[in-house]
Amino acid sequence: MGKRKSTIYKRWTAWEDDYLRKEYPERSNADLAQWLHRSPRAVQLRALKLGVTKTPEFAAQQFRKGWFRKGQAPFNKGRERRFWASDEAQQRMAKGQFKPGEKRTTSPTYRPIGHEKVYADGYVWIITEHGRRQKHRWVWEQAHGPIPPDHCVKFRDGNRQNCALDNLYLVSRADHARETRAALSPEKREEIMRKVHDGRRASIRRDRIRIKWGLEPEGKLIKRTK
């Protein structure tokens, strides 16, 4: 086995800290890392330690880079393809288009209405007039109408492929969660609760970092203190 490479810690100088306090709020970490000869991660961690954050305007600009702004139209809206695409690009795009008079049924990915497929999770999906749906939910809606909010359709025999109407029943998601929990073994229940707590702690850490950066927290676990 090869020798493990040791990591040499490079201390931050007072000049670097002053430079970071001055430039960090409105410059990217990658740009600062190039000037300071450090990694972007090191710059971010040092800024967190110093209590320096990005300005809300700069942070919002970085997170939305490449997004369409509200009301913004694409450059080719209302323009014919020959005015914004080269001849070679037009030929490539034409290969995937339906020819005049060609029907969708000739496509290799076409599936007729009523086509069913069983996925790895055991649920059956069916092609309907309004798109692809889970078959057991679609069967229930055909007989009883739309499924109420916060409710789900379950199988009496536990077989997800048995979508007969008499095998289906409606239950609230709260009751569904209680039934599922009661059917678990104590070991499995403890494992799930451990994962829930780990995810909650990770969400709290992410929200604290966002607050440090001057952004609103994503979750409801941490509220911004005024």
XYZ file of N, CA and C in Angstrom:
678
model
N 0.836 -1.198 0.000
C 0.000 0.000 0.000
C 0.873 1.250 0.000
N 0.410 2.271 -0.696
C 1.179 3.501 -0.780
C 1.093 4.305 0.503
N 2.021 5.237 0.624
C 2.054 6.078 1.802
C 0.921 7.093 1.743
N 0.237 7.289 2.854
C -0.857 8.242 2.885
C -0.310 9.659 2.853
N -0.899 10.463 1.967
C -0.446 11.832 1.813
C -0.959 12.672 2.973
N -0.059 13.364 3.639
C -0.446 14.196 4.769
C -1.006 15.524 4.276
N -1.971 16.074 5.016
C -2.582 17.338 4.659
C -1.923 18.453 5.467
N -1.430 19.462 4.778
C -0.769 20.594 5.436
C -1.780 21.731 5.541
N -2.035 22.176 6.757
C -2.997 23.242 6.990
C -2.318 24.587 6.772
N -2.893 25.406 5.940
C -2.365 26.737 5.664
C -3.145 27.749 6.489
N -2.475 28.392 7.412
C -3.148 29.324 8.308
C -3.581 30.574 7.560
N -4.683 31.138 8.037
C -5.177 32.373 7.460
C -4.482 33.556 8.131
N -4.032 34.490 7.323
C -3.352 35.676 7.851
C -4.377 36.784 8.107
N -3.943 37.794 8.860
C -4.824 38.925 9.144
C -5.188 39.665 7.854
N -4.243 39.752 6.915
C -4.525 40.426 5.641
C -5.597 39.673 4.858
N -5.519 38.328 4.858
C -6.510 37.531 4.146
C -7.895 37.684 4.781
N -7.942 37.712 6.109
C -9.229 37.894 6.780
C -9.837 39.251 6.441
N -9.017 40.304 6.444
C -9.525 41.633 6.095
C -10.006 41.669 4.647
N -9.243 41.029 3.762
C -9.626 40.977 2.353
C -10.947 40.237 2.172
N -11.116 39.140 2.934
C -12.343 38.349 2.836
C -13.542 39.135 3.353
N -13.378 39.858 4.466
C -14.477 40.664 5.002
C -14.922 41.742 4.007
N -13.967 42.281 3.264
C -14.271 43.364 2.338
C -14.876 42.854 1.026
N -14.352 41.746 0.485
C -14.737 41.304 -0.851
C -15.778 40.199 -0.878
N -15.902 39.441 0.214
C -16.770 38.261 0.203
C -18.236 38.574 -0.088
N -18.817 39.673 0.443
C -20.260 39.891 0.263
C -20.711 39.976 -1.192
N -19.853 40.422 -2.122
C -20.304 40.637 -3.491
C -19.377 40.008 -4.528
N -18.671 38.949 -4.149
C -17.845 38.216 -5.112
C -18.033 36.725 -4.901
N -17.884 35.961 -5.959
C -18.093 34.519 -5.870
C -16.943 33.854 -5.125
N -17.226 32.698 -4.530
C -16.196 31.953 -3.806
C -15.085 31.485 -4.739
N -15.450 31.103 -5.974
C -14.443 30.644 -6.931
C -13.473 31.765 -7.281
N -13.986 32.975 -7.446
C -13.137 34.123 -7.765
C -12.205 34.448 -6.600
N -12.743 34.455 -5.396
C -11.920 34.730 -4.211
C -10.880 33.642 -3.997
N -11.256 32.385 -4.252
C -10.312 31.286 -4.079
C -9.116 31.426 -5.014
N -9.348 31.923 -6.218
C -8.249 32.103 -7.164
C -7.285 33.185 -6.690
N -7.814 34.253 -6.124
C -6.968 35.339 -5.648
C -6.217 34.954 -4.372
N -6.847 34.145 -3.520
C -6.239 33.783 -2.239
C -5.458 32.475 -2.306
N -5.467 31.812 -3.485
C -4.764 30.531 -3.655
C -5.264 29.489 -2.664
N -6.582 29.404 -2.551
C -7.226 28.422 -1.696
C -8.399 27.803 -2.447
N -9.017 26.797 -1.861
C -10.175 26.167 -2.491
C -11.438 26.970 -2.168
N -12.459 26.906 -3.049
C -13.726 27.604 -2.744
C -14.353 27.143 -1.441
N -14.182 25.860 -1.105
C -14.728 25.355 0.153
C -14.035 26.000 1.351
N -12.704 26.177 1.252
C -11.964 26.827 2.341
C -12.414 28.269 2.519
N -12.683 28.945 1.410
C -13.159 30.327 1.478
C -14.518 30.384 2.161
N -15.399 29.466 1.810
C -16.731 29.452 2.412
C -16.674 29.190 3.911
N -15.878 28.206 4.324
C -15.780 27.881 5.746
C -15.166 29.024 6.541
N -14.159 29.695 5.959
C -13.538 30.817 6.669
C -14.522 31.975 6.815
N -15.320 32.210 5.777
C -16.317 33.281 5.852
C -17.361 32.983 6.916
N -17.772 31.712 7.030
C -18.722 31.342 8.078
C -18.142 31.576 9.466
N -16.854 31.277 9.609
C -16.199 31.474 10.908
C -16.088 32.954 11.250
N -15.851 33.787 10.230
C -15.728 35.225 10.455
C -17.081 35.918 10.565
N -18.144 35.212 10.252
C -19.473 35.798 10.303
C -19.784 36.690 9.119
N -19.094 36.474 7.988
C -19.311 37.278 6.787
C -20.297 36.553 5.877
N -21.239 37.272 5.312
C -22.248 36.669 4.450
C -22.333 37.432 3.132
N -22.927 36.779 2.145
C -23.199 37.432 0.879
C -24.361 38.412 1.047
N -24.348 39.455 0.247
C -25.488 40.360 0.262
C -26.698 39.649 -0.347
N -27.902 39.959 0.113
C -29.086 39.291 -0.454
C -29.187 39.446 -1.961
N -28.808 40.605 -2.499
C -28.890 40.822 -3.942
C -27.924 39.907 -4.692
N -26.680 39.797 -4.190
C -25.698 38.950 -4.865
C -26.077 37.478 -4.749
N -26.539 37.051 -3.566
C -26.915 35.649 -3.368
C -28.084 35.266 -4.270
N -29.088 36.160 -4.388
C -30.228 35.862 -5.248
C -29.798 35.775 -6.703
N -28.866 36.617 -7.103
C -28.380 36.586 -8.484
C -27.653 35.285 -8.781
N -26.852 34.791 -7.841
C -26.108 33.557 -8.051
C -27.023 32.350 -8.121
N -28.065 32.298 -7.260
C -28.956 31.154 -7.238
C -29.867 31.122 -8.452
N -30.093 32.281 -9.090
C -31.013 32.343 -10.222
C -30.294 32.483 -11.555
N -28.998 32.291 -11.574
C -28.261 32.438 -12.822
C -28.735 31.382 -13.826
N -29.104 31.824 -15.016
C -29.588 30.921 -16.048
C -31.088 30.729 -16.047
N -31.797 31.253 -15.015
C -33.244 31.122 -14.975
C -33.887 32.198 -15.860
N -35.067 31.907 -16.379
C -35.851 32.915 -17.064
C -36.544 33.785 -16.012
N -36.439 35.080 -16.178
C -37.145 35.978 -15.285
C -38.620 36.028 -15.665
N -39.462 36.435 -14.728
C -40.897 36.489 -14.966
C -41.187 37.462 -16.110
N -41.896 36.970 -17.122
C -42.224 37.793 -18.272
C -41.179 37.777 -19.373
N -40.021 37.156 -19.111
C -38.969 37.110 -20.126
C -39.301 36.048 -21.171
N -39.143 36.406 -22.439
C -39.455 35.491 -23.538
C -38.168 34.939 -24.133
N -38.156 33.687 -24.629
C -36.960 33.144 -25.280
C -36.640 33.915 -26.556
N -35.369 33.884 -26.942
C -34.923 34.692 -28.064
C -35.575 34.282 -29.379
N -36.016 33.012 -29.491
C -36.561 32.531 -30.760
C -38.087 32.493 -30.785
N -38.737 33.137 -29.829
C -40.200 33.121 -29.788
C -40.766 33.853 -31.011
N -41.664 33.166 -31.729
C -42.311 33.767 -32.880
C -41.439 33.878 -34.120
N -40.245 33.311 -34.088
C -39.340 33.399 -35.233
C -39.224 32.040 -35.911
N -39.137 32.054 -37.227
C -38.962 30.807 -37.950
C -37.578 30.230 -37.669
N -37.501 28.900 -37.733
C -36.259 28.227 -37.371
C -35.083 28.637 -38.258
N -35.351 28.934 -39.506
C -34.259 29.258 -40.427
C -33.566 30.567 -40.072
N -34.206 31.384 -39.218
C -33.606 32.657 -38.850
C -32.683 32.546 -37.640
N -32.759 31.430 -36.866
C -31.916 31.344 -35.673
C -31.140 30.030 -35.577
N -31.359 29.081 -36.486
C -30.633 27.812 -36.466
C -29.906 27.616 -37.789
N -28.719 27.026 -37.730
C -27.948 26.753 -38.937
C -28.594 25.615 -39.721
N -28.161 25.438 -40.971
C -28.703 24.357 -41.804
C -28.425 22.993 -41.183
N -27.230 22.833 -40.625
C -26.877 21.555 -39.991
C -27.752 21.287 -38.780
N -28.007 22.319 -37.976
C -28.854 22.148 -36.796
C -30.280 21.828 -37.190
N -30.772 22.453 -38.251
C -32.131 22.170 -38.707
C -32.272 20.724 -39.172
N -31.238 20.197 -39.815
C -31.280 18.808 -40.270
C -31.312 17.843 -39.088
N -30.546 18.146 -38.034
C -30.546 17.288 -36.840
C -31.912 17.312 -36.164
N -32.513 18.496 -36.072
C -33.819 18.594 -35.413
C -34.910 17.911 -36.230
N -34.767 17.938 -37.564
C -35.791 17.342 -38.433
C -35.848 15.828 -38.292
N -34.732 15.205 -37.867
C -34.713 13.748 -37.733
C -35.677 13.260 -36.663
N -35.903 14.049 -35.644
C -36.786 13.625 -34.552
C -38.200 14.130 -34.673
N -38.542 14.761 -35.796
C -39.887 15.310 -35.968
C -40.772 14.372 -36.782
N -42.083 14.482 -36.550
C -43.031 13.742 -37.366
C -43.131 14.404 -38.735
N -43.143 13.589 -39.754
C -43.272 14.105 -41.115
C -44.734 14.473 -41.392
N -45.014 15.346 -42.371
C -46.400 15.706 -42.698
C -47.224 14.463 -43.033
N -48.343 14.287 -42.368
C -49.209 13.140 -42.596
C -48.836 11.921 -41.773
N -47.687 11.946 -41.098
C -47.254 10.797 -40.296
C -48.000 10.790 -38.975
N -48.442 9.628 -38.538
C -49.189 9.510 -37.303
C -48.267 9.150 -36.150
N -48.709 9.515 -34.964
C -47.918 9.256 -33.769
C -47.729 7.763 -33.523
N -48.645 6.951 -34.041
C -48.587 5.509 -33.789
C -47.350 4.858 -34.399
N -46.686 5.556 -35.322
C -45.480 4.993 -35.930
C -44.253 5.182 -35.049
N -44.370 5.956 -33.991
C -43.236 6.194 -33.107
C -42.929 4.932 -32.299
N -41.648 4.603 -32.093
C -41.312 3.396 -31.305
C -41.699 3.519 -29.842
N -41.908 4.742 -29.351
C -42.290 4.934 -27.950
C -43.802 5.053 -27.766
N -44.567 4.907 -28.851
C -46.019 5.065 -28.752
C -46.633 3.903 -27.980
N -47.542 4.240 -27.076
C -48.293 3.233 -26.332
C -49.772 3.587 -26.431
N -50.633 2.658 -26.837
C -52.061 2.977 -27.000
C -52.750 3.154 -25.651
N -53.927 3.761 -25.680
C -54.729 3.912 -24.470
C -55.111 2.527 -23.944
N -54.918 2.315 -22.665
C -55.172 1.020 -22.054
C -53.915 0.197 -21.838
N -52.780 0.659 -22.380
C -51.527 -0.075 -22.193
C -51.110 -0.018 -20.726
N -50.690 -1.168 -20.182
C -50.303 -1.253 -18.775
C -48.844 -1.686 -18.650
N -48.218 -1.221 -17.573
C -46.841 -1.593 -17.287
C -46.649 -1.674 -15.786
N -45.957 -2.716 -15.335
C -45.661 -2.902 -13.912
C -44.241 -2.415 -13.659
N -44.104 -1.504 -12.714
C -42.792 -0.949 -12.401
C -42.159 -1.697 -11.229
N -40.916 -1.335 -10.929
C -40.142 -2.080 -9.928
C -40.789 -2.031 -8.547
N -41.516 -0.962 -8.241
C -42.157 -0.860 -6.922
C -43.429 -1.690 -6.824
N -43.821 -2.367 -7.926
C -44.984 -3.239 -7.897
C -46.280 -2.606 -8.353
N -46.313 -1.286 -8.502
C -47.536 -0.610 -8.930
C -47.725 -0.753 -10.438
N -48.988 -0.834 -10.851
C -49.346 -0.924 -12.270
C -49.725 0.472 -12.764
N -49.135 0.900 -13.870
C -49.459 2.182 -14.492
C -50.191 1.902 -15.802
N -51.167 2.753 -16.113
C -51.988 2.561 -17.301
C -52.052 3.867 -18.095
N -52.093 3.747 -19.412
C -52.228 4.909 -20.282
C -53.714 5.229 -20.431
N -54.127 6.430 -20.044
C -55.518 6.865 -20.150
C -55.617 8.004 -21.161
N -56.815 8.490 -21.350
C -57.023 9.603 -22.277
C -56.352 10.876 -21.781
N -56.086 10.948 -20.486
C -55.490 12.153 -19.900
C -54.048 11.925 -19.457
N -53.415 10.880 -19.994
C -52.021 10.639 -19.662
C -51.828 9.362 -18.860
N -50.622 9.210 -18.314
C -50.270 7.994 -17.580
C -50.707 8.125 -16.125
N -51.350 7.096 -15.615
C -51.867 7.117 -14.243
C -51.584 5.788 -13.556
N -51.556 5.816 -12.215
C -51.518 4.567 -11.458
C -52.883 3.901 -11.583
N -52.876 2.625 -11.935
C -54.129 1.957 -12.290
C -55.090 1.892 -11.112
N -54.606 1.599 -9.899
C -55.527 1.444 -8.777
C -56.226 2.768 -8.457
N -55.531 3.893 -8.595
C -56.168 5.190 -8.368
C -57.164 5.508 -9.484
N -56.786 5.162 -10.709
C -57.670 5.425 -11.848
C -58.954 4.603 -11.747
N -58.832 3.318 -11.352
C -60.012 2.454 -11.199
C -60.937 3.006 -10.126
N -60.379 3.457 -9.007
C -61.208 4.008 -7.926
C -61.932 5.275 -8.389
N -61.231 6.140 -9.105
C -61.845 7.387 -9.556
C -62.953 7.141 -10.581
N -62.805 6.096 -11.398
C -63.858 5.793 -12.366
C -65.159 5.408 -11.672
N -65.075 4.806 -10.488
C -66.262 4.348 -9.776
C -66.783 5.363 -8.769
N -65.871 6.110 -8.103
C -66.278 6.964 -6.981
C -65.944 8.443 -7.183
N -65.332 8.808 -8.285
C -64.988 10.209 -8.494
C -63.596 10.530 -7.967
N -63.228 11.811 -7.999
C -61.871 12.215 -7.593
C -61.543 11.808 -6.160
N -60.285 11.470 -5.937
C -59.822 11.106 -4.596
C -59.676 12.372 -3.765
N -60.261 12.437 -2.566
C -60.154 13.657 -1.748
C -58.698 13.961 -1.398
N -58.406 15.224 -1.125
C -57.032 15.572 -0.702
C -56.642 14.829 0.576
N -55.349 14.543 0.703
C -54.800 13.855 1.885
C -55.404 12.471 2.084
N -55.790 11.818 1.006
C -56.283 10.443 1.058
C -55.547 9.612 0.014
N -55.535 8.307 0.204
C -54.900 7.407 -0.747
C -55.723 6.129 -0.854
N -55.479 5.399 -1.930
C -56.186 4.145 -2.190
C -55.257 2.989 -1.850
N -55.743 2.044 -1.042
C -54.925 0.909 -0.612
C -55.548 -0.406 -1.100
N -54.771 -1.475 -0.972
C -55.173 -2.807 -1.427
C -55.523 -3.662 -0.205
N -56.671 -4.305 -0.239
C -57.090 -5.114 0.908
C -56.180 -6.320 1.101
N -55.757 -6.957 -0.010
C -54.918 -8.146 0.118
C -53.420 -7.827 0.072
N -53.064 -6.542 -0.057
C -51.657 -6.161 -0.088
C -50.981 -6.366 -1.431
N -51.700 -6.890 -2.414
C -51.132 -7.127 -3.744
C -51.332 -5.880 -4.604
N -50.259 -5.185 -4.933
C -50.359 -3.938 -5.687
C -50.777 -4.137 -7.141
N -50.760 -5.367 -7.606
C -51.162 -5.628 -8.981
C -52.615 -6.090 -9.082
N -53.274 -6.276 -7.949
C -54.688 -6.653 -7.939
C -55.517 -5.375 -7.839
N -55.880 -4.812 -8.987
C -56.569 -3.521 -9.030
C -58.073 -3.665 -9.191
N -58.617 -4.805 -8.801
C -60.072 -4.978 -8.839
C -60.722 -4.014 -7.854
N -61.883 -3.479 -8.227
C -62.512 -2.445 -7.409
C -62.833 -2.941 -6.005
N -63.266 -4.211 -5.870
C -63.606 -4.725 -4.536
C -62.366 -4.978 -3.682
N -61.184 -4.869 -4.264
C -59.941 -5.046 -3.499
C -59.353 -3.703 -3.059
N -60.015 -2.608 -3.419
C -59.497 -1.279 -3.118
C -60.355 -0.607 -2.055
N -59.705 0.203 -1.224
C -60.456 0.997 -0.240
C -59.719 2.305 -0.002
N -60.488 3.325 0.366
C -59.958 4.669 0.564
C -59.617 4.879 2.031
N -58.485 5.523 2.291
C -58.048 5.769 3.660
C -57.300 7.095 3.689
N -57.381 7.808 4.807
C -56.634 9.054 4.947
C -55.146 8.742 5.081
N -54.333 9.712 4.708
C -52.886 9.479 4.791
C -52.427 9.331 6.237
N -53.123 9.975 7.170
C -52.775 9.818 8.584
C -53.023 8.381 9.035
N -54.203 7.829 8.671
C -54.497 6.436 9.030
C -53.552 5.476 8.298
N -53.221 5.814 7.049
C -52.277 4.982 6.292
C -50.922 4.928 6.986
N -50.451 6.072 7.496
C -49.168 6.104 8.199
C -49.224 5.281 9.477
N -50.357 5.353 10.201
C -50.486 4.575 11.433
C -50.526 3.077 11.135
N -51.243 2.674 10.086
C -51.299 1.257 9.718
C -49.923 0.737 9.310
N -49.213 1.538 8.536
C -47.880 1.124 8.099
C -46.927 0.995 9.276
N -46.993 1.942 10.220
C -46.122 1.906 11.391
C -46.435 0.699 12.277
N -47.724 0.395 12.430
C -48.104 -0.726 13.292
C -47.641 -2.058 12.714
N -47.502 -2.133 11.382
C -47.092 -3.390 10.752
C -45.585 -3.609 10.781
N -44.816 -2.609 11.201
C -43.362 -2.727 11.207
C -42.875 -3.431 12.466
N -41.730 -4.073 12.333
C -41.090 -4.668 13.502
C -40.426 -3.561 14.321
N -40.175 -3.798 15.623
C -39.527 -2.763 16.442
C -38.171 -2.327 15.884
N -37.398 -3.268 15.339
C -36.098 -2.909 14.782
C -36.239 -1.989 13.573
N -37.171 -2.332 12.673
C -37.392 -1.503 11.486
C -37.934 -0.133 11.874
N -38.801 -0.095 12.864
C -39.364 1.178 13.319
C -38.273 2.083 13.883
N -37.367 1.492 14.652
C -36.267 2.275 15.213
C -35.328 2.789 14.114
N -35.093 1.969 13.089
C -34.234 2.386 11.983
C -34.835 3.560 11.217
N -36.154 3.505 10.976
C -36.822 4.585 10.258
C -36.782 5.880 11.060
N -37.035 5.798 12.364
C -37.011 6.994 13.196
C -35.614 7.598 13.245
N -34.593 6.761 13.208
C -33.218 7.279 13.200
C -32.942 8.051 11.908
N -33.444 7.520 10.776
C -33.272 8.224 9.507
C -34.036 9.546 9.495
N -35.238 9.542 10.110
C -36.018 10.784 10.169
C -35.272 11.848 10.953
N -34.713 11.461 12.106
C -33.983 12.427 12.926
C -32.715 12.907 12.231
N -32.025 11.998 11.514
C -30.829 12.412 10.775
C -31.184 13.415 9.679
N -32.294 13.161 8.972
C -32.719 14.105 7.940
C -33.120 15.450 8.517
N -33.742 15.425 9.699
C -34.133 16.686 10.339
C -32.904 17.491 10.740
N -31.903 16.825 11.294
C -30.681 17.540 11.684
C -29.958 18.096 10.458
N -29.947 17.329 9.338
C -29.312 17.820 8.116
C -30.048 19.045 7.577
N -31.384 19.040 7.662
C -32.170 20.183 7.205
C -31.883 21.416 8.052
N -31.722 21.217 9.345
C -31.399 22.341 10.226
C -30.037 22.924 9.871
N -29.057 22.059 9.587
C -27.729 22.558 9.229
C -27.780 23.352 7.927
N -28.535 22.854 6.932
C -28.647 23.588 5.663
C -29.300 24.949 5.862
N -30.335 25.000 6.705
C -31.013 26.276 6.933
C -30.098 27.262 7.657
N -29.291 26.774 8.573
C -28.367 27.673 9.277
C -27.339 28.263 8.320
N -26.865 27.454 7.366
C -25.914 27.965 6.373
C -26.591 29.003 5.489
N -27.836 28.752 5.065
C -28.548 29.723 4.234
C -28.766 31.031 4.974
N -29.072 30.959 6.262
C -29.245 32.181 7.046
C -27.929 32.940 7.144
N -26.836 32.207 7.299
C -25.524 32.849 7.335
C -25.230 33.585 6.038
N -25.735 33.039 4.934
C -25.524 33.649 3.626
C -26.516 34.762 3.342
N -27.417 35.020 4.258
C -28.402 36.069 4.055
C -29.620 35.624 3.281
N -29.857 34.300 3.186
C -30.996 33.771 2.450
C -32.060 33.275 3.414
N -33.275 33.154 2.890
C -34.354 32.619 3.696
C -34.192 31.116 3.843
N -34.490 30.542 5.010
C -34.399 29.080 5.173
C -35.405 28.365 4.302
N -35.033 27.177 3.817
C -35.910 26.406 2.938
C -37.015 25.712 3.718
N -36.663 25.166 4.880
C -37.632 24.400 5.649
C -38.340 25.238 6.685
N -39.124 24.563 7.531
C -39.867 25.237 8.584
C -39.262 24.940 9.962
N -38.057 24.386 9.965
C -37.449 23.993 11.228
C -36.767 25.158 11.925
N -36.314 26.140 11.145
C -35.620 27.293 11.704
C -36.294 28.551 11.192
N -36.636 29.462 12.065
C -37.208 30.737 11.673
C -36.134 31.806 11.811
N -36.152 32.755 10.867
C -35.185 33.840 10.936
C -35.522 34.725 12.139
N -34.528 35.005 12.943
C -34.730 35.865 14.115
C -34.479 37.295 13.723
N -35.384 38.182 14.092
C -35.248 39.596 13.736
C -34.584 40.355 14.875
